[in-house]
Each structure stands twice: as C-alpha cells, then as structure tokens.
Coordinates of C-alpha atoms and ligand atoms in Angstrom, one line a residue:
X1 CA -13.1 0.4 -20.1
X2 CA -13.6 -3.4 -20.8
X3 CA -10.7 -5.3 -20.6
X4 CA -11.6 -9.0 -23.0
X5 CA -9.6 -11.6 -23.6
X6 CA -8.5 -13.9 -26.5
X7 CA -6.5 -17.0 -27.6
X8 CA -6.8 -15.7 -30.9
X9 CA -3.3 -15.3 -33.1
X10 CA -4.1 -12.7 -35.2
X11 CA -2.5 -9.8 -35.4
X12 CA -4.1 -7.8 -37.2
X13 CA -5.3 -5.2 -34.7
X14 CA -4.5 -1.5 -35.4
X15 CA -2.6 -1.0 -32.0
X16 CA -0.6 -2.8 -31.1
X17 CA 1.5 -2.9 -27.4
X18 CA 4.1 -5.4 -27.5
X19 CA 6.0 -5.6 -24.0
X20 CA 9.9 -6.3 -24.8
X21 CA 12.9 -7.2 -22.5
X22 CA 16.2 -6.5 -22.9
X23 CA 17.9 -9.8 -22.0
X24 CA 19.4 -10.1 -24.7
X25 CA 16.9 -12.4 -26.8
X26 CA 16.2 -10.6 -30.3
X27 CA 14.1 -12.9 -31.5
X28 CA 10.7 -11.1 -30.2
X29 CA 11.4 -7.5 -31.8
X30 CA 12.8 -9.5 -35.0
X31 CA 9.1 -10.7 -35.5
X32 CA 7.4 -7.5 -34.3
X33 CA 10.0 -5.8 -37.5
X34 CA 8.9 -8.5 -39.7
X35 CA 5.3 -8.0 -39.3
X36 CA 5.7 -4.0 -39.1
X37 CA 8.0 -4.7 -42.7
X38 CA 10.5 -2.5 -41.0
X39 CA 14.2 -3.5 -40.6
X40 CA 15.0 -4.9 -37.1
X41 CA 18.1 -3.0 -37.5
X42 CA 16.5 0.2 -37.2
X43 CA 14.2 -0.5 -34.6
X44 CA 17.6 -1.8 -32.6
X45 CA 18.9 1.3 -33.0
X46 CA 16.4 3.6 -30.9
X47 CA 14.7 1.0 -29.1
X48 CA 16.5 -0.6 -25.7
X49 CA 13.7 -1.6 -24.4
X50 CA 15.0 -0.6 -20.9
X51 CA 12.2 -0.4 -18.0
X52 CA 9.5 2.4 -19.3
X53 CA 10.9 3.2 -22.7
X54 CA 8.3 3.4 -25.1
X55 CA 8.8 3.5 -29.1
X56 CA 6.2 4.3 -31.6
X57 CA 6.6 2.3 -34.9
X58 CA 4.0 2.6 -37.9
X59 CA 4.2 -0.2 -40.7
X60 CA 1.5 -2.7 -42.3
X61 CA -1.5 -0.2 -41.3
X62 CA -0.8 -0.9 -38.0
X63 CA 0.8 1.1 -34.8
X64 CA 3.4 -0.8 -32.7
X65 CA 3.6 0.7 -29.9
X66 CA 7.3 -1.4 -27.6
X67 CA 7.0 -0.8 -24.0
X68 CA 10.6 -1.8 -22.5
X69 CA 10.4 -3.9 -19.5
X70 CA 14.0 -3.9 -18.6
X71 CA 15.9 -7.4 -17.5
X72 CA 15.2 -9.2 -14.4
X73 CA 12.3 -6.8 -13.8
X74 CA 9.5 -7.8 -10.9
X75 CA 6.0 -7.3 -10.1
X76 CA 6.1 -3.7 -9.2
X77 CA 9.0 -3.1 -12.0
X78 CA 6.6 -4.3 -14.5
X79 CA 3.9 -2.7 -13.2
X80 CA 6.0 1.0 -13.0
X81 CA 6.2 0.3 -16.8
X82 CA 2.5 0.2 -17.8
X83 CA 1.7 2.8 -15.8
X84 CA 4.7 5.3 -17.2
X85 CA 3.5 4.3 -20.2
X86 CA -0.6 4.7 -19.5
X87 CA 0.8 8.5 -17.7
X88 CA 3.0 9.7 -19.9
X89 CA 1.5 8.2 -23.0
X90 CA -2.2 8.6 -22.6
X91 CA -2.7 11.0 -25.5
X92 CA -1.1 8.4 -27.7
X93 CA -3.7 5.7 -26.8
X94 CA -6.2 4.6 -28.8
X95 CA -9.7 3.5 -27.7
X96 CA -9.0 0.2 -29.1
X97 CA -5.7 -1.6 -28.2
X98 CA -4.9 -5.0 -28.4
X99 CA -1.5 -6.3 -26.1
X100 CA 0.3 -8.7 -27.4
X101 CA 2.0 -11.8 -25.3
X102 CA 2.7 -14.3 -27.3
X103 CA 5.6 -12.8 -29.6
X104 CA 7.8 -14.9 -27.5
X105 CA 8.3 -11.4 -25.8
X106 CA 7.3 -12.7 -22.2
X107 CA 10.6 -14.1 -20.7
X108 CA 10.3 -17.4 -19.0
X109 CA 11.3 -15.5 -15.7
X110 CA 7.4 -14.2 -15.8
X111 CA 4.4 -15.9 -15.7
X112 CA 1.9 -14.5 -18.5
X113 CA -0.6 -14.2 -15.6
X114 CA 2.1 -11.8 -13.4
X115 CA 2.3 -9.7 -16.7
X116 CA -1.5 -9.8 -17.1
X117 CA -2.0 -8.3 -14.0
X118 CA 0.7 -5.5 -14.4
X119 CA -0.7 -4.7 -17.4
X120 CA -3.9 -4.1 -16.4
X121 CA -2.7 -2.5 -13.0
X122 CA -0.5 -0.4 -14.4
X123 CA -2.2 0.9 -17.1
X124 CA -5.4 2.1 -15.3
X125 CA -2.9 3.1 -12.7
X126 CA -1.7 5.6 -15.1
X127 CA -5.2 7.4 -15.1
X128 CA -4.2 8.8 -11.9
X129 CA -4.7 12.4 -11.5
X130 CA -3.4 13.8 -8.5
X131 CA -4.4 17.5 -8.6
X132 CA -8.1 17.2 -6.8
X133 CA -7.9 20.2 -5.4
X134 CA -6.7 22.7 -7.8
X135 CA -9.5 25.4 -9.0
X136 CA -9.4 24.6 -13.0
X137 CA -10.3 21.0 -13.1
X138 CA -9.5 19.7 -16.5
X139 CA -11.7 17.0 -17.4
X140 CA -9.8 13.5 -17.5
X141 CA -9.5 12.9 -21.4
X142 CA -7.4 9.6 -20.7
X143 CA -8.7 6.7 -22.7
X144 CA -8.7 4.0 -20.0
X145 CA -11.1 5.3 -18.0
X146 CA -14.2 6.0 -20.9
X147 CA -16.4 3.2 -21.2
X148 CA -16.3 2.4 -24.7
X149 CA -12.6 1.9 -24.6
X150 CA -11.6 -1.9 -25.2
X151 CA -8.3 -3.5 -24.2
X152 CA -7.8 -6.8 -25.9
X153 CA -5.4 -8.8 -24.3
X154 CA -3.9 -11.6 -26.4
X155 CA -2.4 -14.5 -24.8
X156 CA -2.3 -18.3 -25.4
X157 CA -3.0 -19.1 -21.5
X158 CA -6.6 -20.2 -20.6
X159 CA -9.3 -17.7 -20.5
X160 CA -10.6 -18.3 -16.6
X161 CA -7.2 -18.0 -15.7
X162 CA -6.2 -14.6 -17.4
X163 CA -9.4 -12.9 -16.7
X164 CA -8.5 -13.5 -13.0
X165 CA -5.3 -12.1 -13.3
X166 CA -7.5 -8.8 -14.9
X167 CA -9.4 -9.0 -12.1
X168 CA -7.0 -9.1 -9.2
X169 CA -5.2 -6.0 -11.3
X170 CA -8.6 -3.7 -11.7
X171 CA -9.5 -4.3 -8.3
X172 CA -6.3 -3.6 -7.2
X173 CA -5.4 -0.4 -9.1
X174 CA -9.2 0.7 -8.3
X175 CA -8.6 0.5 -4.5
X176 CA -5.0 2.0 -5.1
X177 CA -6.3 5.0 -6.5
X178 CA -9.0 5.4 -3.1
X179 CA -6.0 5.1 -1.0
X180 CA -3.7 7.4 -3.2
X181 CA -6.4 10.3 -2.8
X182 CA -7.0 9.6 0.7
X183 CA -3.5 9.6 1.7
X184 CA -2.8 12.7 -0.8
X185 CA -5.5 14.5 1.0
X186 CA -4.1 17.6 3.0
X187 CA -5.0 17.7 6.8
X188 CA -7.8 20.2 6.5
X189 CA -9.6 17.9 4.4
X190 CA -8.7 14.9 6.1
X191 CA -9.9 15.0 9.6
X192 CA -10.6 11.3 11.5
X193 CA -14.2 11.8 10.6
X194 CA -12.8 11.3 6.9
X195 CA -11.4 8.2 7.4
X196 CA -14.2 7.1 9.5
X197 CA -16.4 7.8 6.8
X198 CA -14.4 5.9 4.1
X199 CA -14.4 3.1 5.7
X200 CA -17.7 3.0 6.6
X201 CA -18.3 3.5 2.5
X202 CA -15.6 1.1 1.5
X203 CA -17.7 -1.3 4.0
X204 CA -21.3 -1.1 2.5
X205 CA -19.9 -1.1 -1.0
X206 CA -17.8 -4.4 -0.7
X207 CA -19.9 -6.4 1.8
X208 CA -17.6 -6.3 5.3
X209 CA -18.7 -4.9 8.4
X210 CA -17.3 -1.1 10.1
X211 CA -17.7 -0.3 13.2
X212 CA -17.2 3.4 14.3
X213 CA -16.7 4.5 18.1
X214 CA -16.9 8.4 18.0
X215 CA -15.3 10.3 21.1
X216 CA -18.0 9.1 23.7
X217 CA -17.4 5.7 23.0
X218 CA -13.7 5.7 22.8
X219 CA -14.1 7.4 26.9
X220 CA -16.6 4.8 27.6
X221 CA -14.4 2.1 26.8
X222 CA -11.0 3.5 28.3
X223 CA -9.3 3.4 24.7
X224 CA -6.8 6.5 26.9
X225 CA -3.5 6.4 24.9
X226 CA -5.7 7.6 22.1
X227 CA -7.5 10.7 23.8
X228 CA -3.7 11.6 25.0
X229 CA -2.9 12.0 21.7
X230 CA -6.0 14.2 20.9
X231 CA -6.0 16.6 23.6
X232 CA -4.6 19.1 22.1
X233 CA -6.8 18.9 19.1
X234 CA -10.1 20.7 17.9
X235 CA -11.4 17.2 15.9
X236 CA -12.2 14.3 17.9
X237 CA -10.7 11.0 17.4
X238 CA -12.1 7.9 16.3
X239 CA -11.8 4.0 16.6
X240 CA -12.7 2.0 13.2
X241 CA -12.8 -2.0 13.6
X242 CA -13.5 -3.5 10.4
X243 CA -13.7 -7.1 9.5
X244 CA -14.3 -9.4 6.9
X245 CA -14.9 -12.9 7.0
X246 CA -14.8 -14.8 3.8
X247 CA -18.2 -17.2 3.3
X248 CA -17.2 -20.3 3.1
X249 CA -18.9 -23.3 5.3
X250 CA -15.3 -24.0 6.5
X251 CA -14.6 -20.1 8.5
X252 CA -14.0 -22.0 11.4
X253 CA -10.6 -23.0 9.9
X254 CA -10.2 -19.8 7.9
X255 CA -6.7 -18.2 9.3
X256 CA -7.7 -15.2 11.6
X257 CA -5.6 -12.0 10.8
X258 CA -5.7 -9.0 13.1
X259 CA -4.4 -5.6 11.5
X260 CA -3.7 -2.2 12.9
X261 CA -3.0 0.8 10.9
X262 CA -1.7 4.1 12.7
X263 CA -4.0 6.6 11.8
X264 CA -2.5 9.9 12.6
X265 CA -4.3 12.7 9.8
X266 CA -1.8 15.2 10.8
X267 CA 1.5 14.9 12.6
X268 CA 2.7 18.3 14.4
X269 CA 4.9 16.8 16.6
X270 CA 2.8 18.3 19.8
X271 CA 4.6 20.2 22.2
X272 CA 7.7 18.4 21.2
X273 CA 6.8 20.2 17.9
X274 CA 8.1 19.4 14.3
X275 CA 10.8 21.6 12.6
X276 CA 9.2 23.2 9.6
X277 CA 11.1 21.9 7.0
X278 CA 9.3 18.8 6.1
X279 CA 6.4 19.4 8.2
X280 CA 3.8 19.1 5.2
X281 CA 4.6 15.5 4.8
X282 CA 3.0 14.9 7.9
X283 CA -0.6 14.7 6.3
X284 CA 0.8 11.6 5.3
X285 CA 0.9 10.3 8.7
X286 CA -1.9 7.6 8.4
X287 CA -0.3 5.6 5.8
X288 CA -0.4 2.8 8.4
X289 CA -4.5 3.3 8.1
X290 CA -4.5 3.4 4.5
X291 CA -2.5 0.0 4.2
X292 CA -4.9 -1.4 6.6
X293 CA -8.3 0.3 5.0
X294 CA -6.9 -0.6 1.5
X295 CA -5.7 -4.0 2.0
X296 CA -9.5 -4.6 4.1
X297 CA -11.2 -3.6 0.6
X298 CA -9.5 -5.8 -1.6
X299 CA -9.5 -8.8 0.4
X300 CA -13.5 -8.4 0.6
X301 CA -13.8 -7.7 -3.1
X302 CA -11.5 -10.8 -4.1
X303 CA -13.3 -13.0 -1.8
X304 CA -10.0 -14.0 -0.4
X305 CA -10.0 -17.2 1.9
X306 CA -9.2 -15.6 5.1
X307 CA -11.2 -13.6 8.3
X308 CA -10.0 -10.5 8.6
X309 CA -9.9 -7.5 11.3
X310 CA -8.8 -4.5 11.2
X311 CA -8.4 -1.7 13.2
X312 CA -7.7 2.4 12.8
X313 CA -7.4 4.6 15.9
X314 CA -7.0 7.9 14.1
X315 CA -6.8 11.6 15.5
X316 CA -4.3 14.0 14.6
X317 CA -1.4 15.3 16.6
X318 CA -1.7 19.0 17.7
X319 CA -0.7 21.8 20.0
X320 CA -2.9 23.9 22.2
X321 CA -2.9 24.4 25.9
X322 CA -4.8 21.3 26.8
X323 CA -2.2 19.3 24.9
X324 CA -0.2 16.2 26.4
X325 CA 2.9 17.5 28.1
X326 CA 6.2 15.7 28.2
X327 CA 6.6 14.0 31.2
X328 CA 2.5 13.5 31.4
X329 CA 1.7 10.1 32.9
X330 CA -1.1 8.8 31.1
X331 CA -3.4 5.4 31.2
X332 CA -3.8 3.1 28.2
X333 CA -6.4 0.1 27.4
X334 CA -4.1 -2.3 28.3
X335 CA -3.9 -0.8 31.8
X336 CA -0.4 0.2 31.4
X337 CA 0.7 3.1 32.6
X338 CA 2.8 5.7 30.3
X339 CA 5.1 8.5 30.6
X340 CA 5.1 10.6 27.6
X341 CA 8.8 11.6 27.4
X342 CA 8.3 13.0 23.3
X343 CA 4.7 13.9 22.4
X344 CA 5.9 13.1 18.6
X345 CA 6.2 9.7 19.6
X346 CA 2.4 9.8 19.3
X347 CA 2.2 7.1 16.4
X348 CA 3.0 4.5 19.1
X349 CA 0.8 5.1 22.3
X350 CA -2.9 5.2 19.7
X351 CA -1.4 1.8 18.2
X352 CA -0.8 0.5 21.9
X353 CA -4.9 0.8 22.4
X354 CA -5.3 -0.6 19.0
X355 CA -3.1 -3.4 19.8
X356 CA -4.1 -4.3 22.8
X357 CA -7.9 -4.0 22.2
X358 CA -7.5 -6.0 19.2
X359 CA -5.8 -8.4 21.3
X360 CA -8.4 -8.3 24.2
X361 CA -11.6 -9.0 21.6
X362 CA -10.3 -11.0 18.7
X363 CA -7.2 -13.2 19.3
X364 CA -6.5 -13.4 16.0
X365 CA -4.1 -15.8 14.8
X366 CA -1.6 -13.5 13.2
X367 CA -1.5 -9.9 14.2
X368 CA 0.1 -7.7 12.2
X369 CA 0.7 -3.6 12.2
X370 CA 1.6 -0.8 9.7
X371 CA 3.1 2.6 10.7
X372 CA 4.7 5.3 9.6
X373 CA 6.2 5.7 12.9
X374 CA 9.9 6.5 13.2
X375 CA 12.3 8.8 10.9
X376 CA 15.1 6.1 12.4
X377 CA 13.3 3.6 10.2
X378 CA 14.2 6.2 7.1
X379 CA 17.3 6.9 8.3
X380 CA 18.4 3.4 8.1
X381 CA 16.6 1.9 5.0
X382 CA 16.1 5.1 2.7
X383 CA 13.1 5.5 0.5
X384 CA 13.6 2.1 -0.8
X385 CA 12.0 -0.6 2.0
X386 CA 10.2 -0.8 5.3
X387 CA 12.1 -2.0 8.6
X388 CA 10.1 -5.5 9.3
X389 CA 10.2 -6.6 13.2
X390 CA 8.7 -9.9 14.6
X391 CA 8.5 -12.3 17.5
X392 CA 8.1 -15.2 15.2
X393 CA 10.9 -16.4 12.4
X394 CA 7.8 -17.8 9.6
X395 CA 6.0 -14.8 10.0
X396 CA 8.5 -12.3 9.2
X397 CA 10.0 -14.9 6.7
X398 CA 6.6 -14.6 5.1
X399 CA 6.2 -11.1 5.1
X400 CA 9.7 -10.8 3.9
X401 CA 9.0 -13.0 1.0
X402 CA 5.9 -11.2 0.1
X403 CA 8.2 -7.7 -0.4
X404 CA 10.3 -9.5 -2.8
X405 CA 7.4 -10.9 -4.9
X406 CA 5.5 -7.7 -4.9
X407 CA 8.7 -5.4 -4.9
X408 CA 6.5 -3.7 -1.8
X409 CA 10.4 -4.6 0.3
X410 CA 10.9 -5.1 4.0
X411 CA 13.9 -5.9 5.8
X412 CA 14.1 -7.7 9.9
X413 CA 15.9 -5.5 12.6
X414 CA 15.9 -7.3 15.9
X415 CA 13.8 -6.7 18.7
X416 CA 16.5 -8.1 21.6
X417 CA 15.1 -7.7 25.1
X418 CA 18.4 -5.5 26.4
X419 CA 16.3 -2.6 23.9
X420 CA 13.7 -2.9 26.7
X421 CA 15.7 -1.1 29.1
X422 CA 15.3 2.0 27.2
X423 CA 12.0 2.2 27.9
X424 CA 12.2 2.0 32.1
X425 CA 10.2 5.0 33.1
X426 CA 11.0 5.9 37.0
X427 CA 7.4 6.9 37.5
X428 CA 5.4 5.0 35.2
X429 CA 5.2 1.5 34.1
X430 CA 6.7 2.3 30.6
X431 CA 8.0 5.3 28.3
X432 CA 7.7 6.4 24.9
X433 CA 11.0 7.4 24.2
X434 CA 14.4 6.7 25.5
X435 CA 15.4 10.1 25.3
X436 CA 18.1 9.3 23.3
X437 CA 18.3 9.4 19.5
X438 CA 19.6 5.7 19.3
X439 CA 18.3 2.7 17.5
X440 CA 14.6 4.3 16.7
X441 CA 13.0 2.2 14.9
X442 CA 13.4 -0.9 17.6
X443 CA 12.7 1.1 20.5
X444 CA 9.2 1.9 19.0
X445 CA 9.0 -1.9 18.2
X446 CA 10.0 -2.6 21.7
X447 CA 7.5 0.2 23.0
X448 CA 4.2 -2.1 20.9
X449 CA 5.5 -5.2 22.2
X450 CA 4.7 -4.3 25.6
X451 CA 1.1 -4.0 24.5
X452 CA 0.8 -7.0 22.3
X453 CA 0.1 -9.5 25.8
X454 CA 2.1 -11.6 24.8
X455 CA 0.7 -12.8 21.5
X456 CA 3.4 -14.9 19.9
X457 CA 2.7 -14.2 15.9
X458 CA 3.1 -10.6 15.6
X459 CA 4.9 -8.5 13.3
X460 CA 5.0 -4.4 13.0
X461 CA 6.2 -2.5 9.9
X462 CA 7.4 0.8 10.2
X463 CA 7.1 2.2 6.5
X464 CA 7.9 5.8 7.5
X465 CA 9.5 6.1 3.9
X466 CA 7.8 4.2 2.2
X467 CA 4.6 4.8 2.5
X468 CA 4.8 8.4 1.2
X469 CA 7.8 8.7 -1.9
X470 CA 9.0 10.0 -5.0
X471 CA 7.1 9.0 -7.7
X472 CA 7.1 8.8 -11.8
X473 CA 3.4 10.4 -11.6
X474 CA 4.2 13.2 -9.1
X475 CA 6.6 16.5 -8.8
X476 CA 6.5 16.4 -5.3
X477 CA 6.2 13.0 -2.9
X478 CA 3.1 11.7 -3.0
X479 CA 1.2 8.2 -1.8
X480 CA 2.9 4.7 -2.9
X481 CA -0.3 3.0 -1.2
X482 CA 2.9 1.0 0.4
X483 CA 1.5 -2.7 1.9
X484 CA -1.4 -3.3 0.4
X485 CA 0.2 -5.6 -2.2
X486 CA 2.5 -7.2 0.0
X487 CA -0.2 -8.0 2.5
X488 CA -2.2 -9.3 -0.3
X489 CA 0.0 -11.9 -1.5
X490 CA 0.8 -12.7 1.9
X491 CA -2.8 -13.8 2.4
X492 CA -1.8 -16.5 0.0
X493 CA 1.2 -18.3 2.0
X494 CA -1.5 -18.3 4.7
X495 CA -4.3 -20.3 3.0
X496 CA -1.9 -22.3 0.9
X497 CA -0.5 -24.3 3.9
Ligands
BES1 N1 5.3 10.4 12.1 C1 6.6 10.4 12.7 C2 7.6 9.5 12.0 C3 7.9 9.8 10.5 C4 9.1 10.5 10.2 C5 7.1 9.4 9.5 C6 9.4 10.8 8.9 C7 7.4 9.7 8.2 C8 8.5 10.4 7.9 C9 6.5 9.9 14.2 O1 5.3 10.2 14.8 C10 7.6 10.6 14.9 O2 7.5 11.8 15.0 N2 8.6 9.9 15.4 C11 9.7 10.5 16.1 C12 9.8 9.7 17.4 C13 10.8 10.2 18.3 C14 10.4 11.5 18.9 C15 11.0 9.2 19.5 C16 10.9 10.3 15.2 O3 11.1 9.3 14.6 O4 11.7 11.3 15.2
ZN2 ZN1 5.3 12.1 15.8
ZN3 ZN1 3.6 10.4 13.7

C-alpha cells in the first residue's frame, strides 16, 4: 500500500472517508450532504457518528464512506476507530481511497497530525489476522495490505510534516502486528529460543545490536534467579540485551534508558501450580518482553534521539521433579539471597537478575520495567490501566502523562518502606511472597526494589491486564501490545528537556 499525501482541495475522488465527531458541530456532515446532493437531514438520522460507526452514502458518483470518532476521543480512541473500520469494513474498501481532513471535520481538540497518525495506524492495524495457526489459511484479500493500493490523504498541513506522522503510524502498526503474533503465539510455539530469535531478527533488520546468552552463559555469569525459574523446565532459558544508540555526534548527551521486560513464555505456576481456569492466558506471560522487544524496534526504525538498552530474561515456568520448591533458598546476580515462598511469583526473581545486571553494566539514566506480574495489579485496576510504581515523582509523572496521551493508562500505587517488612525471610536475605494475599502488586514492587541498588530513577509497570484484553478484533483475549506507545511518547518528554 502507498500512503501519498496532498494539499490539494479537490474532492473529486471516488471514495471518500470523511472522519466526523459528534460534538455537536453540524457544519462538517452539512458540507459532506451538500457535496453528496443528499439532504443533511437524512444523513442525521442514521448517522451519530459515535466512536466506530461507519455509514455508507452514494451521491455525485462518489462513495462517502463517515467513520464516527465519538466526542472527546484520544489517541488510542481514534485509532480504535480506523481500525474497526479497516476490520470490519475491509470488503468495503476500495483500492483507491482518498481521507478527507479538511471538511472542518477535525475538531480543534486534535491535531491533524494525531489524526494522520491514527489513520494510518489504525487502518493497517485492521489487516490483522489473528488465526496463524488454523489449518485452512484463507489468503488475506484485505486491500491495505496489496501493493497497488493507494491511500490519499488530504490535508491542508505541510507535506514533511504529515508524511511523518504516516511514518511514525506504519512503523508503528508494522511492529504492533510482530508483537501481536508473538504474544498470540501459544507456548509450544513459543519457547525462549523464539524470542531470542526475534530479537536477534528484529536487530539485523533495524540496525541495533542483540546479544544472546544461551544456558552456558547465563551459568557462567551467575544470572541464578533465572535458572531457579527454569529448573523445572525441558527448554533452556535465555538472556537478550539489546541496545540502540541513536547516531548523532552528540550520544554523549543522549538520555540513557535501561528497560527490562519479564519474559516468562508460559506461566504454570510451578509447584505452587495454577488453577485451570484461566490457565491458557498464561502464554501471554511475556508481555513485559514484548513491550520491551517492541518499543526497542521502533525506537531504532524512527531514529529516536535517545540510547537505549534493553533486556529479556525469558524461560518458562514449569513443573517436574527438578523444579524449584517452596521454601528453596536460592542465589541471584545481585548476590542476594532468596527464599522462594510461591514458585508463581516467578515473574519477579528472572526480573531481579535482569535488573540488577542491567544495573551492574549500564547505569542507565532512567531504568524502567514491564511485567505482567501480579493478578493484585488486575484486581485493583481492571482491564482498563497498568499499576505504575516509582522512586522518583518526574518519572512516574512522565510515564503517567504518556498513558493519558496515548490512552496506553497507568495509575501510581506507593511503594512505602513499612511494605518491606513483608518480605523478611528468617533464612534468607529476602522472600518472594509475603504469604499473604495482601496488597500484591506493591509487595512485588517492593520485592524489584531490593535489586535495583539503589538506582534513584526507576519505575516498574505491572500491566498484568493490560497487556493481554478484550478486543474489537478478537472473540477471545488476545495481545493489546500494551507500552509500546506509551514508552514511545515518553521518549519525547526525555529529549525535549
Ligand atoms: N503471571 C502471573 C501474574 C498474572 C496474573 C498475569 C493474571 C496476568 C494475569 C504471576 O507470575 C503470578 O502468578 N503472580 C502471583 C504472585 C503470587 C503467588 C505472590 C499472583 O499474582 O497471584
Ligand atoms: Zn506466576
Ligand atoms: Zn508469571
């Protein structure tokens, strides 16, 4: 698909997307009417324009095709809209479509380029397919992803300026879709090997350096949390440290991120084993990872002004008799010793060796982690935002601010030192799990913090339920490729200072 783009005002094209609001202004679908030579009356009466509504309309030898945006919609309600509309809408499309933004139809409240970019995200966003695995592949007949398909995008902003906004939306969708497949990917598919291996693609295709320590390695260099974790497993774990570091004559002043992603391809619980009920969700367990791996791509292909490091210890978490036992006193990197009170509180003792390595070799300036590591974190905040902690007020302002923009929400919980005492083993130096099913989500914070040394800009997201949701493009839950845009436009606050 080519996506071109012009100042041009006619509108003479024979589709025609028109993006609408319904905040009450009714002056844009009165000129869409008038150049249709339809009555705005009757369009009123089966068009809302509410968030994802879509209305055909033929007049003038044209096709008019409204996509409601809603009122007071954001970045990822906007988005939503294109891509119901590229999903459920596909076989309407044309090969030739031309989207209009300059009917007076954009609200002040968005910029053109913020509508640009959901356009174009959303609508190749919609060419999602998620059934990869099923034995009758049907070959993808949406429009937006054949070649000779041309979307036209007609706006009265400059050129350079909207075709970065195209950009920053193809790139991201693109990676989206990597990460949707990866985290979609059942757990005899998706081994650590797998995730090893994308990154390691993802790497030589975008121009950032992966390393890879296979199980030797990770021995050699005492990374022990993690092999606790895989004991019990027939797949050996792995270590990923990727980084990119934009080009620029200046990386000496370039902020310094550090990111860790948990990486857990399968979460059985251990021997403190799962119920079955929503068991199957657990391939998702590595949504941390994908966040990490997906946020690493983008950043490289945008040629974002930052250095970035990131870091996946990934195994899965399974039972067999050489499987970590509850009360087991094991070592970490960090030196630490830990006794494993719950082996399903596995998510934070292979993000304790990623933390503190990461710490140990690259001080970066920030350091920042994504889990999906507590089911308190879901219990408190629903499907709807990740729980946010920090030691520093900017930085989880920041990141806050970043979920609003991107709609990609995370909301503080504290991290008070009296939640330390929770986490007094009697025989080791520190324990997973309080024992207690009380205040989750900040115990496991507390838990990382002891393996952060003391860095003073960190923050950890636990997006348990986000990461992994109901969807518009899905019967069941399926990836949300959760943190990736929020980290994103994070980057920004960070190089605008
Ligand atoms: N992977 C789970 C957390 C999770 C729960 C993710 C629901 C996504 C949806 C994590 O490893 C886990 O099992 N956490 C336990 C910790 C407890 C045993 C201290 C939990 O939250 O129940
Ligand atoms: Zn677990
Ligand atoms: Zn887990």
């Amino acid at each position: 698909m080519k996506i071109i783009i012009s100042n041009s005002q006619k509108t003479d094209s024979k589709h025609l997307l028109i993006p609408i609001a319904n905040n009450g202004d009714d002056a844009p679908l009165k000129a869409v009417a008038q150049l249709a030579g339809i009555d705005h009356a009757d369009i009123v009466q089966d068009f809302k324009a509410e968030a994802g509504e879509v209305h055909m309309l033929y007049g003038n030898g044209q096709r008019f095709i409204l996509l409601g945006i809603g009122h007071k919609t954001n970045n990822t309600e906007l988005t939503r809209c294109f891509r119901i509309l590229s999903h459920k809408y596909h076989h309407k499309l044309s090969r030739e479509i031309t989207i209009g933004l300059d009917f007076g139809n954009v609200p002040s409240s968005i910029s053109k380029t913020t509508i640009i970019e959901a356009a174009v995200n959303g609508l190749i966003l919609g060419s999602y397919k998620i059934g990869k695995y099923k034995s009758q592949q049907k070959e993808n007949t949406h429009p937006l992803i054949k070649e000779d398909t041309v979307i036209s995008i007609q706006t009265d902003i400059a050129q350079d300026v909207a075709a970065e906004s195209v950009k920053k939306g193809r790139i991201l969708a693109e990676t989206q879709m990597s990460i949707f497949d990866l985290v979609n990917a059942p757990s005899n598919k998706k081994f650590p090997e797998v995730l090893a291996d994308w990154a390691i693609k993802s790497g030589q295709a975008y121009n950032y350096s992966v390393k890879v320590m296979d199980k030797e390695e990770i021995i050699a260099t005492g990374l022990h949390a993690l092999l606790a974790v895989n004991q019990g497993s027939p797949t050996p774990p792995y270590f990923i440290i990727m980084e990119y570091r934009h080009a620029s004559h200046r990386s000496q002043a370039l902020p310094k991120v550090g990111l860790v992603g948990k990486g857990v391809t399968f979460d059985t619980g251990g021997l403190s084993i799962k119920p079955s009920g929503n068991m199957h969700m657990m391939k998702s367990d590595m949504g941390g990872a994908a966040a990490v791996f997906g946020t690493m791509e983008v950043a490289a292909r945008l040629q974002l002004p930052v250095h970035l490091i990131g870091i996946v210890p990934t195994t899965d978490n399974s039972v067999d008799a050489h499987a970590v036992k509850p009360s087991d006193v094991i070592d970490s990197y960090s030196g630490k010793t830990i006794e494993v009170i719950d082996t399903d509180a596995e998510g934070r003792l292979i993000l304790a060796d990623g933390l503190a390595y990461m710490v140990k070799h690259y001080q970066p300036d920030v350091l920042i982690d994504l889990a999906t590591l507590t089911g308190s974190a879901v219990r408190t905040f629903g499907y709807h935002a990740g729980a946010l902690f920090s030691n520093d007020d900017k930085l989880a302002q920041q990141l806050h601010l970043s979920g609003e923009h991107t709609g990609e929400r995370v909301w503080r919980l504290p991290i008070w030192d009296i939640y330390k005492e929770d986490l007094k083993s009697d025989v080791a130096d520190v324990r997973n799990f309080s024992g207690r099913p009380l205040a989750g989500a900040i115990g496991a914070a507390k838990f990382l913090e002891t393996f952060i040394a003391g860095h003073t800009q960190w923050a950890h997201m636990d997006i348990a339920g986000v990461a992994f949701n109901d969807t518009d493009f899905s019967m069941q839950k399926s990836a949300t490729a959760f943190g990736i845009r929020l980290l994103i436009d994070y980057f920004k606050t960070l190089t605008e200072q």
